[in-house]
Amino acid sequence: MRRLASFFVAAMLVATQASAKPEAIEFSDLVDPLAVVFGDPYKDMGFRLLNELKLVVELDEKLAQKNLAEDERARLTARRSAAKDMLEINGQDVDALLSQRWDVARKRQTARMATNPVLNGAEVTLSGYLIPAPRDADGSGFGYLVPQVGMCSHLPPPPPNQLVRVKLRAGQGNQSLYVPVRISGALHVEKSDATIFILDGKARMLSGWTLEAKTIDLSVAGKQQQK
């Protein structure tokens, strides 16, 4: 009886998973929400103040040289003082900013790479633009789904945790990379790193996800044109 009950429970679970409607997600959902929550003192500084802080770092490197002429050292020291004064007048703690830069850089890199563990293995639907890629070594067809048209060619690629490598079935993936699509399938955390040719140049495709495409819906293009 226990075996029979276990069989029915397993059968119900399989049936539920098979009939479950894919969850519609956005590219922002692909990011681990915990990885992006950290203090970033540089985020709202603005271009001008960030340039002044960058100048302080560059001047410190030059001033560390032992064979620097005295007049040049005096000139660089004066410019550093001016940059530091500008930052402090605008409420910035220069020493604190300098001491945090490597820690913040590490956290920013983690935020770019960390994938949302909740979506690993989930059946999802995701809309974007599909960039065709050469077939894999075993003959499998692939593409890359990005959130904006022109990414990886005219625009920088998205961060790895928002670049989705799509495993295509036979006959899929022949549409233009300028036409929006909606792809449904099983999503998995799977890192990949490949360089492909797009339009007029090569692009590195560093991805943290693989989506096994079950369906590719082109009707989203028509809906967007009607808006």
Tab-separated table of C-alpha atoms in Angstrom:
chain	number	residue	atom	x	y	z
A	1	MET	CA	0.000	0.000	0.000
A	2	ARG	CA	2.834	2.401	0.859
A	3	ARG	CA	4.469	1.758	-2.521
A	4	LEU	CA	1.154	2.322	-4.276
A	5	ALA	CA	0.604	5.581	-2.377
A	6	SER	CA	4.131	6.732	-3.214
A	7	PHE	CA	3.521	5.926	-6.882
A	8	PHE	CA	0.357	8.045	-6.961
A	9	VAL	CA	2.082	10.954	-5.181
A	10	ALA	CA	4.970	10.863	-7.662
A	11	ALA	CA	2.573	10.626	-10.603
A	12	MET	CA	0.615	13.636	-9.344
A	13	LEU	CA	3.793	15.672	-8.964
A	14	VAL	CA	4.938	14.840	-12.490
A	15	ALA	CA	1.500	15.684	-13.895
A	16	THR	CA	1.450	18.983	-11.997
A	17	GLN	CA	4.882	19.963	-13.272
A	18	ALA	CA	4.025	18.969	-16.836
A	19	SER	CA	0.804	20.950	-16.887
A	20	ALA	CA	2.074	23.950	-14.947
A	21	LYS	CA	1.953	27.188	-16.883
A	22	PRO	CA	5.415	28.772	-17.303
A	23	GLU	CA	5.973	31.737	-15.012
A	24	ALA	CA	6.374	35.051	-16.851
A	25	ILE	CA	9.544	36.746	-15.596
A	26	GLU	CA	11.615	39.833	-16.373
A	27	PHE	CA	15.383	40.046	-16.851
A	28	SER	CA	15.647	41.813	-13.502
A	29	ASP	CA	14.230	38.678	-11.846
A	30	LEU	CA	17.304	36.727	-12.976
A	31	VAL	CA	19.534	38.618	-10.532
A	32	ASP	CA	20.088	37.315	-7.005
A	33	PRO	CA	18.215	39.962	-4.960
A	34	LEU	CA	20.518	39.518	-1.963
A	35	ALA	CA	23.673	40.194	-3.995
A	36	VAL	CA	22.585	43.680	-5.045
A	37	VAL	CA	21.809	44.928	-1.532
A	38	PHE	CA	24.951	46.620	-0.260
A	39	GLY	CA	26.174	50.095	0.563
A	40	ASP	CA	27.687	51.819	-2.474
A	41	PRO	CA	29.018	55.277	-1.544
A	42	TYR	CA	29.960	56.024	-5.178
A	43	LYS	CA	26.511	55.395	-6.660
A	44	ASP	CA	25.107	58.906	-6.269
A	45	MET	CA	28.306	60.952	-6.349
A	46	GLY	CA	27.855	62.190	-9.888
A	47	PHE	CA	30.290	62.323	-12.802
A	48	ARG	CA	32.202	65.424	-11.669
A	49	LEU	CA	32.964	64.224	-8.141
A	50	LEU	CA	33.825	60.723	-9.341
A	51	ASN	CA	36.368	62.269	-11.698
A	52	GLU	CA	37.887	64.224	-8.806
A	53	LEU	CA	38.145	61.035	-6.746
A	54	LYS	CA	39.720	59.220	-9.686
A	55	LEU	CA	42.220	62.072	-9.977
A	56	VAL	CA	43.169	61.689	-6.286
A	57	VAL	CA	43.903	57.978	-6.873
A	58	GLU	CA	45.997	58.744	-9.979
A	59	LEU	CA	47.942	61.496	-8.203
A	60	ASP	CA	48.657	59.220	-5.238
A	61	GLU	CA	50.211	56.714	-7.636
A	62	LYS	CA	52.396	59.408	-9.205
A	63	LEU	CA	53.395	60.857	-5.833
A	64	ALA	CA	54.501	57.390	-4.703
A	65	GLN	CA	57.339	57.513	-7.255
A	66	LYS	CA	60.681	58.081	-5.525
A	67	ASN	CA	62.485	59.740	-8.453
A	68	LEU	CA	59.937	62.550	-8.850
A	69	ALA	CA	61.388	66.063	-9.255
A	70	GLU	CA	60.613	68.418	-6.373
A	71	ASP	CA	58.780	70.985	-8.486
A	72	GLU	CA	56.667	68.262	-10.074
A	73	ARG	CA	55.925	66.771	-6.651
A	74	ALA	CA	54.807	70.181	-5.389
A	75	ARG	CA	52.551	70.682	-8.414
A	76	LEU	CA	50.924	67.250	-8.045
A	77	THR	CA	50.484	67.722	-4.294
A	78	ALA	CA	48.718	71.051	-4.837
A	79	ARG	CA	46.397	69.505	-7.430
A	80	ARG	CA	45.611	66.631	-5.075
A	81	SER	CA	44.760	69.073	-2.280
A	82	ALA	CA	42.427	70.957	-4.621
A	83	ALA	CA	40.658	67.749	-5.637
A	84	LYS	CA	40.323	66.647	-2.018
A	85	ASP	CA	38.944	70.069	-1.026
A	86	MET	CA	36.363	69.880	-3.817
A	87	LEU	CA	35.196	66.477	-2.582
A	88	GLU	CA	35.042	67.510	1.071
A	89	ILE	CA	33.153	70.734	0.266
A	90	ASN	CA	30.518	68.500	-1.319
A	91	GLY	CA	30.242	66.355	1.810
A	92	GLN	CA	32.507	63.486	0.756
A	93	ASP	CA	34.919	61.728	3.136
A	94	VAL	CA	37.902	61.128	0.847
A	95	ASP	CA	39.770	58.724	3.136
A	96	ALA	CA	36.632	56.624	3.666
A	97	LEU	CA	35.925	56.525	-0.071
A	98	LEU	CA	39.466	55.412	-0.868
A	99	SER	CA	39.452	52.706	1.795
A	100	GLN	CA	36.206	51.158	0.482
A	101	ARG	CA	36.896	51.082	-3.243
A	102	TRP	CA	38.187	47.502	-3.507
A	103	ASP	CA	35.442	46.103	-1.278
A	104	VAL	CA	32.745	47.884	-3.291
A	105	ALA	CA	34.330	46.738	-6.566
A	106	ARG	CA	34.197	43.132	-5.341
A	107	LYS	CA	30.539	43.482	-4.331
A	108	ARG	CA	29.661	45.058	-7.673
A	109	GLN	CA	31.276	42.148	-9.500
A	110	THR	CA	29.356	39.676	-7.347
A	111	ALA	CA	26.124	41.536	-8.127
A	112	ARG	CA	26.863	41.194	-11.863
A	113	MET	CA	27.457	37.455	-11.624
A	114	ALA	CA	25.057	36.180	-8.935
A	115	THR	CA	21.978	34.373	-10.286
A	116	ASN	CA	18.612	34.057	-8.555
A	117	PRO	CA	18.571	30.543	-7.000
A	118	VAL	CA	14.761	30.507	-6.870
A	119	LEU	CA	14.576	30.298	-10.690
A	120	ASN	CA	17.015	27.423	-11.114
A	121	GLY	CA	15.052	24.627	-12.822
A	122	ALA	CA	11.872	26.700	-13.184
A	123	GLU	CA	9.590	26.723	-16.223
A	124	VAL	CA	9.559	30.350	-17.351
A	125	THR	CA	8.572	32.692	-20.142
A	126	LEU	CA	10.975	35.512	-20.968
A	127	SER	CA	10.738	38.193	-23.668
A	128	GLY	CA	13.696	39.837	-25.379
A	129	TYR	CA	15.840	39.745	-28.503
A	130	LEU	CA	17.488	36.532	-29.664
A	131	ILE	CA	21.045	36.764	-30.995
A	132	PRO	CA	21.955	33.752	-33.171
A	133	ALA	CA	25.147	31.864	-32.376
A	134	PRO	CA	27.148	29.093	-34.091
A	135	ARG	CA	26.128	25.529	-33.303
A	136	ASP	CA	27.767	23.785	-30.385
A	137	ALA	CA	30.324	20.994	-30.844
A	138	ASP	CA	27.596	18.331	-30.667
A	139	GLY	CA	25.488	20.087	-33.310
A	140	SER	CA	23.066	21.712	-30.862
A	141	GLY	CA	21.650	25.080	-31.885
A	142	PHE	CA	22.081	28.059	-29.572
A	143	GLY	CA	21.303	31.738	-29.295
A	144	TYR	CA	21.485	34.451	-26.654
A	145	LEU	CA	18.477	36.295	-25.272
A	146	VAL	CA	19.093	39.936	-24.295
A	147	PRO	CA	16.695	42.562	-22.898
A	148	GLN	CA	17.395	45.345	-25.430
A	149	VAL	CA	17.770	45.428	-29.188
A	150	GLY	CA	21.360	46.096	-30.294
A	151	MET	CA	23.014	44.663	-27.180
A	152	CYS	CA	26.365	42.932	-27.794
A	153	SER	CA	26.686	44.685	-31.179
A	154	HIS	CA	25.944	48.431	-30.942
A	155	LEU	CA	25.427	48.388	-27.165
A	156	PRO	CA	27.440	46.691	-24.375
A	157	PRO	CA	26.264	43.199	-23.367
A	158	PRO	CA	24.131	42.797	-20.251
A	159	PRO	CA	25.806	41.472	-17.091
A	160	PRO	CA	26.282	37.683	-17.076
A	161	ASN	CA	23.343	37.092	-14.741
A	162	GLN	CA	21.046	38.812	-17.263
A	163	LEU	CA	22.433	37.220	-20.427
A	164	VAL	CA	20.560	33.993	-21.205
A	165	ARG	CA	22.049	31.293	-23.403
A	166	VAL	CA	19.147	29.638	-25.220
A	167	LYS	CA	19.293	25.993	-26.292
A	168	LEU	CA	17.252	25.736	-29.472
A	169	ARG	CA	15.297	22.890	-30.990
A	170	ALA	CA	15.426	22.003	-34.680
A	171	GLY	CA	13.885	24.771	-36.776
A	172	GLN	CA	14.115	27.403	-34.054
A	173	GLY	CA	16.239	30.541	-34.094
A	174	ASN	CA	15.928	31.772	-37.694
A	175	GLN	CA	14.272	35.104	-36.843
A	176	SER	CA	15.981	38.494	-37.055
A	177	LEU	CA	17.893	39.698	-34.007
A	178	TYR	CA	15.938	42.964	-34.316
A	179	VAL	CA	12.575	41.250	-33.787
A	180	PRO	CA	11.349	40.761	-30.179
A	181	VAL	CA	10.462	37.212	-29.144
A	182	ARG	CA	8.904	35.439	-26.194
A	183	ILE	CA	10.615	32.188	-25.221
A	184	SER	CA	9.214	29.536	-22.877
A	185	GLY	CA	11.154	26.643	-21.400
A	186	ALA	CA	13.181	25.283	-18.514
A	187	LEU	CA	15.700	27.715	-17.014
A	188	HIS	CA	18.926	26.485	-15.415
A	189	VAL	CA	21.885	28.105	-13.706
A	190	GLU	CA	24.732	27.205	-16.053
A	191	LYS	CA	27.799	29.322	-16.744
A	192	SER	CA	29.124	29.604	-20.284
A	193	ASP	CA	31.749	31.748	-21.973
A	194	ALA	CA	32.005	32.028	-25.750
A	195	THR	CA	33.074	34.558	-28.362
A	196	ILE	CA	30.802	34.852	-31.391
A	197	PHE	CA	30.638	37.044	-34.474
A	198	ILE	CA	27.752	39.562	-34.509
A	199	LEU	CA	27.155	41.763	-37.554
A	200	ASP	CA	30.518	43.509	-37.978
A	201	GLY	CA	32.582	42.267	-35.054
A	202	LYS	CA	33.218	39.724	-32.317
A	203	ALA	CA	31.519	39.774	-28.934
A	204	ARG	CA	32.229	37.853	-25.758
A	205	MET	CA	29.087	36.188	-24.424
A	206	LEU	CA	29.563	35.484	-20.720
A	207	SER	CA	26.311	33.999	-19.442
A	208	GLY	CA	25.076	32.603	-16.143
A	209	TRP	CA	21.911	30.951	-17.484
A	210	THR	CA	20.745	28.369	-20.013
A	211	LEU	CA	17.132	28.315	-21.199
A	212	GLU	CA	15.966	25.155	-22.971
A	213	ALA	CA	13.513	26.628	-25.461
A	214	LYS	CA	10.248	24.744	-25.842
A	215	THR	CA	8.431	27.487	-27.735
A	216	ILE	CA	9.474	30.747	-29.396
A	217	ASP	CA	6.602	33.154	-29.888
A	218	LEU	CA	7.025	35.868	-32.519
A	219	SER	CA	3.584	37.372	-31.967
A	220	VAL	CA	5.080	39.691	-29.348
A	221	ALA	CA	6.577	41.674	-32.254
A	222	GLY	CA	3.171	42.414	-33.705
A	223	LYS	CA	1.789	43.404	-30.319
A	224	GLN	CA	4.625	45.865	-29.762
A	225	GLN	CA	4.043	47.453	-33.182
A	226	GLN	CA	0.380	48.024	-32.296
A	227	LYS	CA	1.244	50.032	-29.180
